Structures are given as C-alpha cells and as structure tokens.
mmCIF file of C-alpha atoms and ligand atoms in Angstrom:
data_model
loop_
_atom_site.group_PDB
_atom_site.id
_atom_site.type_symbol
_atom_site.label_atom_id
_atom_site.label_comp_id
_atom_site.label_asym_id
_atom_site.label_seq_id
_atom_site.Cartn_x
_atom_site.Cartn_y
_atom_site.Cartn_z
ATOM 1 C CA MET A 1 21.424 7.532 15.545
ATOM 2 C CA SER A 2 17.629 7.888 15.644
ATOM 3 C CA GLU A 3 15.825 6.892 12.462
ATOM 4 C CA PRO A 4 13.698 9.259 10.376
ATOM 5 C CA ALA A 5 10.176 9.689 11.751
ATOM 6 C CA HIS A 6 6.991 8.749 9.927
ATOM 7 C CA VAL A 7 4.147 11.250 10.263
ATOM 8 C CA PRO A 8 0.864 9.359 9.910
ATOM 9 C CA VAL A 9 -1.425 10.706 7.194
ATOM 10 C CA LEU A 10 -5.170 11.343 7.721
ATOM 11 C CA ALA A 11 -4.630 9.754 11.129
ATOM 12 C CA HIS A 12 -7.526 11.342 12.971
ATOM 13 C CA GLU A 13 -9.916 10.840 10.029
ATOM 14 C CA ALA A 14 -8.984 7.184 9.505
ATOM 15 C CA VAL A 15 -9.137 6.182 13.153
ATOM 16 C CA THR A 16 -12.408 8.089 13.695
ATOM 17 C CA ALA A 17 -13.819 6.263 10.660
ATOM 18 C CA LEU A 18 -13.082 2.925 12.342
ATOM 19 C CA ALA A 19 -15.551 3.890 15.135
ATOM 20 C CA ILE A 20 -13.432 2.001 17.685
ATOM 21 C CA ARG A 21 -15.271 -0.107 20.261
ATOM 22 C CA PRO A 22 -13.168 -0.300 23.437
ATOM 23 C CA ASP A 23 -13.475 -4.107 23.594
ATOM 24 C CA GLY A 24 -13.132 -4.708 19.850
ATOM 25 C CA ILE A 25 -10.493 -6.494 17.788
ATOM 26 C CA TYR A 26 -8.819 -4.344 15.136
ATOM 27 C CA VAL A 27 -6.236 -4.907 12.423
ATOM 28 C CA ASP A 28 -3.670 -2.345 11.307
ATOM 29 C CA ALA A 29 -2.372 -4.165 8.231
ATOM 30 C CA THR A 30 0.368 -1.569 7.575
ATOM 31 C CA PHE A 31 1.998 -0.890 10.947
ATOM 32 C CA GLY A 32 4.906 1.240 9.630
ATOM 33 C CA ARG A 33 6.034 3.097 12.718
ATOM 34 C CA GLY A 34 2.707 2.667 14.466
ATOM 35 C CA GLY A 35 1.253 6.169 14.091
ATOM 36 C CA HIS A 36 -2.254 4.868 13.369
ATOM 37 C CA SER A 37 -1.782 1.891 15.699
ATOM 38 C CA ARG A 38 -1.058 4.200 18.650
ATOM 39 C CA LEU A 39 -4.335 6.047 18.037
ATOM 40 C CA ILE A 40 -6.263 2.772 17.768
ATOM 41 C CA LEU A 41 -4.690 1.566 21.021
ATOM 42 C CA ALA A 42 -5.663 4.860 22.653
ATOM 43 C CA GLY A 43 -9.298 4.140 21.745
ATOM 44 C CA LEU A 44 -9.216 0.570 23.053
ATOM 45 C CA GLY A 45 -9.954 -0.442 26.613
ATOM 46 C CA PRO A 46 -8.039 -3.081 28.551
ATOM 47 C CA THR A 47 -9.853 -5.968 26.791
ATOM 48 C CA GLY A 48 -9.489 -4.594 23.285
ATOM 49 C CA ARG A 49 -6.983 -6.080 20.880
ATOM 50 C CA LEU A 50 -4.931 -4.793 17.961
ATOM 51 C CA ILE A 51 -3.268 -7.099 15.438
ATOM 52 C CA ALA A 52 -0.692 -5.206 13.374
ATOM 53 C CA LEU A 53 1.065 -6.516 10.275
ATOM 54 C CA ASP A 54 3.970 -5.241 8.253
ATOM 55 C CA ARG A 55 6.067 -7.003 5.635
ATOM 56 C CA ASP A 56 9.072 -4.875 6.617
ATOM 57 C CA PRO A 57 11.061 -6.521 9.451
ATOM 58 C CA HIS A 58 12.368 -3.075 10.517
ATOM 59 C CA ALA A 59 8.785 -1.940 11.190
ATOM 60 C CA ILE A 60 8.126 -4.995 13.352
ATOM 61 C CA GLU A 61 11.377 -4.441 15.282
ATOM 62 C CA ALA A 62 10.461 -0.791 15.880
ATOM 63 C CA GLY A 63 6.971 -1.796 17.061
ATOM 64 C CA ALA A 64 8.352 -4.058 19.781
ATOM 65 C CA ALA A 65 9.223 -0.874 21.706
ATOM 66 C CA LEU A 66 5.495 -0.188 22.244
ATOM 67 C CA ARG A 67 5.323 -3.057 24.778
ATOM 68 C CA ASP A 68 1.529 -3.049 24.858
ATOM 69 C CA PRO A 69 -0.050 -6.380 25.828
ATOM 70 C CA ARG A 70 -3.086 -5.578 23.648
ATOM 71 C CA LEU A 71 -0.874 -5.414 20.536
ATOM 72 C CA THR A 72 0.126 -8.472 18.485
ATOM 73 C CA LEU A 73 2.741 -7.645 15.838
ATOM 74 C CA VAL A 74 3.112 -9.998 12.895
ATOM 75 C CA HIS A 75 5.779 -9.901 10.199
ATOM 76 C CA SER A 76 3.722 -10.698 7.120
ATOM 77 C CA ALA A 77 2.528 -9.356 3.806
ATOM 78 C CA PHE A 78 -1.095 -8.308 4.200
ATOM 79 C CA SER A 79 -2.135 -10.573 1.314
ATOM 80 C CA ARG A 80 -1.877 -13.324 3.970
ATOM 81 C CA LEU A 81 -4.303 -11.571 6.328
ATOM 82 C CA GLY A 82 -6.744 -14.495 6.461
ATOM 83 C CA ALA A 83 -3.973 -16.993 7.228
ATOM 84 C CA VAL A 84 -2.522 -14.691 9.909
ATOM 85 C CA LEU A 85 -5.916 -14.381 11.617
ATOM 86 C CA ASP A 86 -6.395 -18.171 11.410
ATOM 87 C CA THR A 87 -3.033 -18.713 13.101
ATOM 88 C CA LEU A 88 -4.108 -16.327 15.872
ATOM 89 C CA ASP A 89 -7.476 -18.097 16.116
ATOM 90 C CA VAL A 90 -9.347 -14.882 15.296
ATOM 91 C CA ALA A 91 -12.430 -15.466 13.137
ATOM 92 C CA ARG A 92 -13.854 -11.942 12.853
ATOM 93 C CA VAL A 93 -12.599 -8.443 13.566
ATOM 94 C CA ASP A 94 -14.263 -5.085 14.199
ATOM 95 C CA GLY A 95 -12.197 -3.001 11.840
ATOM 96 C CA VAL A 96 -9.275 -3.046 9.415
ATOM 97 C CA LEU A 97 -7.014 -0.161 8.474
ATOM 98 C CA LEU A 98 -4.782 -0.144 5.407
ATOM 99 C CA ASP A 99 -2.398 2.797 4.946
ATOM 100 C CA ILE A 100 -0.642 1.526 1.865
ATOM 101 C CA GLY A 101 2.577 2.440 0.113
ATOM 102 C CA VAL A 102 5.975 3.152 1.622
ATOM 103 C CA SER A 103 6.847 4.745 4.935
ATOM 104 C CA SER A 104 9.165 7.703 5.463
ATOM 105 C CA PRO A 105 11.779 5.516 7.234
ATOM 106 C CA GLN A 106 11.872 3.280 4.134
ATOM 107 C CA LEU A 107 12.334 6.259 1.789
ATOM 108 C CA ASP A 108 14.693 8.161 4.056
ATOM 109 C CA ASP A 109 17.022 5.273 4.938
ATOM 110 C CA ALA A 110 19.596 5.370 2.132
ATOM 111 C CA THR A 111 20.544 1.730 2.701
ATOM 112 C CA ARG A 112 17.052 0.542 1.656
ATOM 113 C CA GLY A 113 17.771 1.685 -1.896
ATOM 114 C CA PHE A 114 14.318 3.227 -2.519
ATOM 115 C CA SER A 115 15.333 6.800 -3.219
ATOM 116 C CA PHE A 116 17.280 8.757 -5.838
ATOM 117 C CA ARG A 117 18.061 11.340 -3.146
ATOM 118 C CA PHE A 118 20.967 9.179 -1.985
ATOM 119 C CA ASP A 119 23.524 7.108 -3.822
ATOM 120 C CA ALA A 120 23.161 3.644 -2.323
ATOM 121 C CA PRO A 121 22.817 0.000 -3.354
ATOM 122 C CA LEU A 122 19.667 -0.382 -5.434
ATOM 123 C CA ASP A 123 17.188 -2.595 -3.576
ATOM 124 C CA MET A 124 13.611 -1.234 -3.091
ATOM 125 C CA ARG A 125 12.181 -4.327 -1.374
ATOM 126 C CA MET A 126 9.891 -3.584 1.574
ATOM 127 C CA ASP A 127 10.843 -7.026 2.849
ATOM 128 C CA PRO A 128 14.540 -7.382 2.020
ATOM 129 C CA GLY A 129 14.259 -11.112 2.776
ATOM 130 C CA SER A 130 11.792 -11.807 0.004
ATOM 131 C CA GLY A 131 11.657 -11.324 -3.761
ATOM 132 C CA MET A 132 14.112 -9.726 -6.161
ATOM 133 C CA SER A 133 16.053 -6.511 -5.612
ATOM 134 C CA ALA A 134 15.713 -3.737 -8.176
ATOM 135 C CA ALA A 135 19.379 -4.259 -9.134
ATOM 136 C CA ASP A 136 18.813 -7.966 -9.876
ATOM 137 C CA TRP A 137 15.639 -7.267 -11.806
ATOM 138 C CA LEU A 138 17.295 -4.567 -13.917
ATOM 139 C CA ALA A 139 20.151 -6.951 -14.673
ATOM 140 C CA THR A 140 17.870 -9.541 -16.247
ATOM 141 C CA ALA A 141 14.529 -8.063 -17.349
ATOM 142 C CA GLU A 142 13.807 -7.724 -21.070
ATOM 143 C CA GLU A 143 13.709 -4.193 -22.489
ATOM 144 C CA GLY A 144 9.967 -4.581 -23.258
ATOM 145 C CA GLU A 145 9.219 -5.613 -19.681
ATOM 146 C CA ILE A 146 11.150 -2.644 -18.227
ATOM 147 C CA SER A 147 9.345 -0.274 -20.557
ATOM 148 C CA GLU A 148 5.938 -1.777 -19.715
ATOM 149 C CA VAL A 149 6.559 -1.551 -15.947
ATOM 150 C CA ILE A 150 7.701 2.075 -16.113
ATOM 151 C CA ARG A 151 4.825 3.030 -18.401
ATOM 152 C CA THR A 152 2.101 1.200 -16.443
ATOM 153 C CA TYR A 153 3.067 1.874 -12.840
ATOM 154 C CA GLY A 154 4.797 5.220 -13.347
ATOM 155 C CA GLU A 155 2.547 6.582 -16.127
ATOM 156 C CA GLU A 156 5.877 7.740 -17.634
ATOM 157 C CA ARG A 157 5.641 8.819 -21.246
ATOM 158 C CA PHE A 158 9.373 8.334 -21.832
ATOM 159 C CA ALA A 159 9.236 4.705 -20.646
ATOM 160 C CA LYS A 160 10.505 3.326 -23.967
ATOM 161 C CA SER A 161 13.537 5.631 -24.132
ATOM 162 C CA ILE A 162 14.337 4.944 -20.482
ATOM 163 C CA ALA A 163 14.159 1.160 -20.955
ATOM 164 C CA ARG A 164 16.360 1.378 -24.061
ATOM 165 C CA ALA A 165 18.919 3.484 -22.187
ATOM 166 C CA LEU A 166 18.985 1.104 -19.209
ATOM 167 C CA VAL A 167 19.475 -1.991 -21.353
ATOM 168 C CA ALA A 168 22.277 -0.289 -23.331
ATOM 169 C CA ALA A 169 23.959 0.868 -20.114
ATOM 170 C CA ARG A 170 23.861 -2.504 -18.371
ATOM 171 C CA GLN A 171 25.749 -4.062 -21.263
ATOM 172 C CA LYS A 172 28.715 -1.918 -20.253
ATOM 173 C CA GLU A 173 28.281 -2.100 -16.489
ATOM 174 C CA ALA A 174 25.553 -3.500 -14.213
ATOM 175 C CA ILE A 175 23.147 -0.922 -12.715
ATOM 176 C CA ARG A 176 23.593 -1.542 -9.002
ATOM 177 C CA SER A 177 23.145 1.869 -7.361
ATOM 178 C CA THR A 178 20.271 4.331 -6.982
ATOM 179 C CA GLY A 179 22.562 7.146 -8.140
ATOM 180 C CA ARG A 180 23.514 5.446 -11.414
ATOM 181 C CA LEU A 181 19.898 4.488 -12.142
ATOM 182 C CA ALA A 182 18.726 8.063 -11.478
ATOM 183 C CA ASP A 183 21.441 9.520 -13.748
ATOM 184 C CA LEU A 184 20.628 7.114 -16.598
ATOM 185 C CA ILE A 185 16.906 7.912 -16.335
ATOM 186 C CA ALA A 186 17.533 11.664 -16.146
ATOM 187 C CA ALA A 187 19.580 11.491 -19.353
ATOM 188 C CA ALA A 188 16.807 9.544 -21.141
ATOM 189 C CA VAL A 189 13.905 11.800 -20.101
ATOM 190 C CA LYS A 190 13.471 14.305 -22.901
ATOM 191 C CA LYS A 191 11.213 16.816 -21.148
ATOM 192 C CA ARG A 192 11.264 17.346 -17.406
ATOM 193 C CA GLU A 193 8.147 17.976 -15.361
ATOM 194 C CA PRO A 194 8.519 21.180 -13.359
ATOM 195 C CA GLY A 195 9.287 20.593 -9.695
ATOM 196 C CA GLN A 196 9.819 16.857 -10.139
ATOM 197 C CA HIS A 197 13.041 14.855 -10.404
ATOM 198 C CA PRO A 198 13.064 13.090 -13.804
ATOM 199 C CA ALA A 199 13.489 9.706 -12.060
ATOM 200 C CA THR A 200 10.451 10.104 -9.763
ATOM 201 C CA ARG A 201 7.986 8.188 -11.937
ATOM 202 C CA SER A 202 10.409 5.385 -12.844
ATOM 203 C CA PHE A 203 11.532 4.794 -9.244
ATOM 204 C CA GLN A 204 7.913 4.671 -8.125
ATOM 205 C CA ALA A 205 7.050 2.252 -10.944
ATOM 206 C CA ILE A 206 9.889 -0.162 -10.192
ATOM 207 C CA ARG A 207 9.016 -0.136 -6.481
ATOM 208 C CA ILE A 208 5.314 -0.810 -7.102
ATOM 209 C CA TYR A 209 6.149 -3.633 -9.517
ATOM 210 C CA LEU A 210 8.811 -5.376 -7.429
ATOM 211 C CA ASN A 211 6.750 -5.251 -4.248
ATOM 212 C CA ARG A 212 3.643 -6.424 -6.156
ATOM 213 C CA GLU A 213 1.824 -3.555 -4.494
ATOM 214 C CA LEU A 214 -1.319 -3.626 -6.633
ATOM 215 C CA GLU A 215 -1.586 -7.436 -6.446
ATOM 216 C CA GLU A 216 -1.186 -7.274 -2.658
ATOM 217 C CA LEU A 217 -3.982 -4.704 -2.434
ATOM 218 C CA SER A 218 -6.319 -6.688 -4.691
ATOM 219 C CA ALA A 219 -5.632 -9.817 -2.630
ATOM 220 C CA VAL A 220 -6.240 -8.266 0.799
ATOM 221 C CA LEU A 221 -9.482 -6.356 0.151
ATOM 222 C CA PRO A 222 -11.805 -9.409 -0.125
ATOM 223 C CA GLN A 223 -10.114 -10.974 2.910
ATOM 224 C CA CYS A 224 -10.893 -7.828 4.921
ATOM 225 C CA VAL A 225 -14.577 -8.095 4.029
ATOM 226 C CA ASP A 226 -14.650 -11.848 4.761
ATOM 227 C CA ARG A 227 -13.268 -11.176 8.232
ATOM 228 C CA LEU A 228 -15.229 -8.083 9.255
ATOM 229 C CA GLN A 229 -18.079 -8.418 11.744
ATOM 230 C CA PRO A 230 -21.315 -6.832 10.541
ATOM 231 C CA GLY A 231 -20.952 -3.166 11.468
ATOM 232 C CA GLY A 232 -17.152 -3.472 11.268
ATOM 233 C CA ARG A 233 -15.334 -0.856 9.212
ATOM 234 C CA LEU A 234 -12.698 -1.013 6.490
ATOM 235 C CA ALA A 235 -10.625 2.173 6.087
ATOM 236 C CA VAL A 236 -8.113 2.408 3.254
ATOM 237 C CA ILE A 237 -5.643 5.240 2.653
ATOM 238 C CA SER A 238 -3.964 5.161 -0.746
ATOM 239 C CA PHE A 239 -1.430 7.483 -2.324
ATOM 240 C CA HIS A 240 -1.612 6.635 -6.004
ATOM 241 C CA SER A 241 -4.451 6.786 -8.526
ATOM 242 C CA LEU A 242 -3.874 3.145 -9.565
ATOM 243 C CA GLU A 243 -4.338 2.025 -5.948
ATOM 244 C CA ASP A 244 -7.297 4.297 -5.309
ATOM 245 C CA ARG A 245 -9.024 2.974 -8.438
ATOM 246 C CA ILE A 246 -8.736 -0.587 -7.116
ATOM 247 C CA VAL A 247 -10.141 0.430 -3.717
ATOM 248 C CA LYS A 248 -12.958 2.513 -5.194
ATOM 249 C CA ARG A 249 -14.093 -0.211 -7.613
ATOM 250 C CA PHE A 250 -13.806 -2.933 -5.000
ATOM 251 C CA MET A 251 -15.923 -1.036 -2.460
ATOM 252 C CA ARG A 252 -18.472 -0.048 -5.118
ATOM 253 C CA ASP A 253 -18.840 -3.644 -6.374
ATOM 254 C CA GLU A 254 -19.069 -5.071 -2.854
ATOM 255 C CA ALA A 255 -21.724 -2.475 -1.992
ATOM 256 C CA ARG A 256 -23.727 -3.297 -5.091
ATOM 257 C CA GLY A 257 -23.707 -7.075 -4.707
ATOM 258 C CA GLU A 258 -24.459 -9.517 -7.502
ATOM 259 C CA GLN A 259 -26.294 -7.993 -10.471
ATOM 260 C CA ALA A 260 -28.682 -9.895 -12.740
ATOM 261 C CA PRO A 261 -27.464 -10.084 -16.353
ATOM 262 C CA ALA A 262 -29.400 -7.567 -18.506
ATOM 263 C CA ARG A 263 -31.436 -10.179 -20.471
ATOM 264 C CA LEU A 264 -32.028 -12.612 -17.613
ATOM 265 C CA PRO A 265 -34.535 -11.426 -15.005
ATOM 266 C CA ILE A 266 -33.341 -13.239 -11.871
ATOM 267 C CA PRO A 267 -35.355 -12.554 -8.688
ATOM 268 C CA ALA A 268 -33.384 -10.250 -6.402
ATOM 269 C CA ALA A 269 -33.657 -12.809 -3.572
ATOM 270 C CA MET A 270 -31.554 -15.264 -5.609
ATOM 271 C CA LEU A 271 -28.707 -12.805 -6.094
ATOM 272 C CA LYS A 272 -25.982 -12.285 -3.506
ATOM 273 C CA PRO A 273 -26.606 -8.965 -1.715
ATOM 274 C CA GLY A 274 -23.833 -6.413 -1.242
ATOM 275 C CA ARG A 275 -21.508 -7.036 1.699
ATOM 276 C CA LEU A 276 -20.431 -3.423 2.194
ATOM 277 C CA ARG A 277 -22.088 -0.065 2.727
ATOM 278 C CA LEU A 278 -20.071 2.950 1.653
ATOM 279 C CA VAL A 279 -19.432 5.381 4.513
ATOM 280 C CA GLY A 280 -19.205 8.971 3.303
ATOM 281 C CA ARG A 281 -17.203 10.177 0.346
ATOM 282 C CA ALA A 282 -13.495 9.913 -0.360
ATOM 283 C CA GLN A 283 -11.567 12.145 2.053
ATOM 284 C CA HIS A 284 -8.405 14.122 1.327
ATOM 285 C CA ALA A 285 -5.929 15.775 3.647
ATOM 286 C CA SER A 286 -6.668 19.360 4.652
ATOM 287 C CA ASP A 287 -4.492 22.213 3.372
ATOM 288 C CA ALA A 288 -2.994 22.479 6.854
ATOM 289 C CA GLU A 289 -2.025 18.788 6.896
ATOM 290 C CA VAL A 290 -0.492 19.002 3.417
ATOM 291 C CA ALA A 291 1.455 22.118 4.442
ATOM 292 C CA ALA A 292 2.803 20.283 7.498
ATOM 293 C CA ASN A 293 3.377 16.971 5.699
ATOM 294 C CA PRO A 294 3.664 17.173 1.887
ATOM 295 C CA ARG A 295 3.397 13.343 1.681
ATOM 296 C CA ALA A 296 -0.317 13.794 2.516
ATOM 297 C CA ARG A 297 -0.906 15.643 -0.775
ATOM 298 C CA SER A 298 -1.988 12.603 -2.781
ATOM 299 C CA ALA A 299 -3.635 10.654 0.064
ATOM 300 C CA VAL A 300 -7.214 9.441 -0.352
ATOM 301 C CA LEU A 301 -9.188 7.771 2.445
ATOM 302 C CA ARG A 302 -12.134 5.520 1.601
ATOM 303 C CA VAL A 303 -14.303 3.873 4.219
ATOM 304 C CA ALA A 304 -16.938 1.142 4.060
ATOM 305 C CA GLU A 305 -18.895 -0.855 6.611
ATOM 306 C CA ARG A 306 -19.703 -4.572 6.577
ATOM 307 C CA VAL A 307 -23.375 -5.344 6.354
ATOM 308 C CA GLY A 308 -24.963 -8.733 6.905
ATOM 309 C CA GLU A 309 -25.754 -11.126 9.646
ATOM 310 C CA ALA A 310 -23.605 -11.652 12.709
ATOM 311 C CA ALA A 311 -21.246 -14.613 12.460
ATOM 312 C CA ALA A 312 -22.455 -17.879 13.979
HETATM 313 C C1 SAM B 1 2.483 4.330 4.668
HETATM 314 S S1 SAM B 1 3.320 3.206 5.696
HETATM 315 C C2 SAM B 1 2.256 3.000 7.063
HETATM 316 C C3 SAM B 1 2.529 3.975 8.145
HETATM 317 C C4 SAM B 1 1.742 3.756 9.418
HETATM 318 N N1 SAM B 1 0.333 3.861 9.229
HETATM 319 C C5 SAM B 1 2.211 4.722 10.491
HETATM 320 O O1 SAM B 1 1.424 5.576 10.900
HETATM 321 O O2 SAM B 1 3.351 4.632 10.921
HETATM 322 C C6 SAM B 1 3.080 1.706 4.876
HETATM 323 C C7 SAM B 1 3.643 0.494 5.596
HETATM 324 O O3 SAM B 1 2.983 -0.638 5.058
HETATM 325 C C8 SAM B 1 3.899 -1.637 4.814
HETATM 326 N N2 SAM B 1 3.367 -2.414 3.690
HETATM 327 C C9 SAM B 1 3.192 -1.992 2.425
HETATM 328 N N3 SAM B 1 2.678 -2.983 1.683
HETATM 329 C C10 SAM B 1 2.512 -4.031 2.520
HETATM 330 C C11 SAM B 1 2.002 -5.341 2.344
HETATM 331 N N4 SAM B 1 1.589 -5.765 1.165
HETATM 332 N N5 SAM B 1 1.948 -6.145 3.417
HETATM 333 C C12 SAM B 1 2.366 -5.712 4.652
HETATM 334 N N6 SAM B 1 2.892 -4.496 4.870
HETATM 335 C C13 SAM B 1 2.945 -3.659 3.808
HETATM 336 C C14 SAM B 1 5.196 -0.954 4.484
HETATM 337 O O4 SAM B 1 6.277 -1.807 4.775
HETATM 338 C C15 SAM B 1 5.130 0.267 5.380
HETATM 339 O O5 SAM B 1 5.762 0.023 6.601
#
C-alpha cells in the first residue's frame, strides 16, 4: 500500500529564498518526503551537493528512492547539524532550509500514534528509536508536569482539568492508545472550540514536548549561522507561534549583533557585529495554497542571509 503523500508548504518561496547556486552545498535539515529537497536538487548542477537530515528513519528510507548522487541522506536530529557536517568534512554551506514540525506521513500513519483520528498505540516519537513514547510518559509524569506541558505547548486553558482526569484514569488502567487519550481529554474539556477536536491542543503539546521540538530548534539555529558562507541563506518555515517566536527573535538578535549596555559607552568596533541580514518580511501561504493544502494555513517563512568575511 502506498503511504500518504506530503505536500511541501511554501515550497517555491522557500527554495527561491535560498537563491541556489548550481555548484553550491545546501542542507535540507528536515527531509520529510523530500518535497523541498527535490526542488533544491532541480536548481543544482552536476557539482552541487545536498545534505538532507531527518530524525525519522522512515523519511530516510523513503529518500533512498531518489537515487541522486548529489544527495547525502543522514538519519539525525538537526540539533547535531554541526557534528553531521564535521563527519562529512563540510566546513561551510551555501544555504540551510528548516521546514519544522511533523510531516503528513507521520500524522496519517495510524501506527505512529500521533493522531486522535485513529485508535492506535500511543507513541508520538518522530524517531521511534529514541526517547520516551507518549504512553510511557503519561504513565509516569506527575500531574503538575502534565498540566504544565499541555498549558505551555498547547496553550490549552483546560490543562489542569485534563491533567487531573488523565492521572485519575491511569490509576484504573494505563493510557496506551490514542483513542483512549482523546476520549479522556474530550471529557475533561469544558468548552469546545468551534471546528476543532477538543484533543487537538493537548496532542500537539505532548508531541512538541516529547520530541523536544523547541529545544531542537533553539539548538540548530546558531549552528546554521556558524556554518553558512557569507551570502548563504537560512530559510525557516514554522507552523506554530512558539516556534516562529524563537526564529524571529533569533534572526533579529543575530542581525543586530552585540549591543553596548545602556550606561557603558563601548566603541562600536569593540562589539561583535551582526552575523545575519534579514531578507524580506515573514511570508505566509497564499489563499490558493491554503485552499489546496490546509496544513499551510499556519505556516510562516523567515529568511536571513549570512554577512561577514569569507571563511579562511
Ligand atoms: C514538515 S516535515 C518536512 C517536509 C519536507 N520539507 C517535505 O517537503 O517533504 C518535517 C520533517 O522534519 C523532521 N524533523 C522534525 N524535527 C526534526 C529534528 N529536530 N531533527 C531532524 N528532523 C526533524 C520530521 O521527522 C519530518 O519528517
């Protein structure tokens, strides 16, 4: 049976923003099913190179079918980008793309345990070989921790009631399926948001927490800048306001450089200059793209360019 497709979001905009040089070296740190990678490869000439990472072994397996000698696929979390490039003996690259979050095949494959649309074993790990499954976490986490996770990463106002309900329920029987978790959450949510399943926010929160998604993003961004050639571009697509805030602040701070403390006039030459230049404003998907692919609704693309001297 063929697996569910992943339609790349803001694909043309993101790949155009990378301003591909045919002989350049590029990184797609979130290969997924290779939608953006294919477009990058199409812009590369025979001597260009694309290094693509994904922490999901299924994505890496699917990518092997591309059989393109210019493509190096690496099974790794992108927080290890610097170490991956060191292993490949690549000092600097001409562009990095991050299209963060989950892919459609992850959400649409019931056996991955990401979605309340199916009743399946509760897992939610992008890399099933690493870290704790959602079922194991829910079996052991303190009520306060569950509530904090659901409130922080899901911005769910009924986080406390949900956490209380989950802890009470697990005392009778462990919560090991997506269906049971969704039913328990639905019963604890006092007021439903129109058009949204009551478990949407909690499922998203648990996934973000267990996959350390915000920590991964904060860890990779400085490594991207360290590794970009001057003139090289960083393009980041995020789907959640918490992620976009991290990207926006990071790019702004890197563009600004070191600031003198208010009461201490330090000559500008002694302060570290900014390493990035912002390229354009945040971009969103067009109405036509959102109509064709509702997943694009919350996508935000931010682009910045490395400034500074060429590497020795
Ligand atoms: C939105 S999808 C990318 C889709 C891809 N651009 C395409 O067109 O097919 C996100 C992908 O990034 C991967 N991913 C998310 N966080 C990651 C991380 N910290 N390290 C490596 N891969 C990650 C997920 O496993 C998923 O396959």
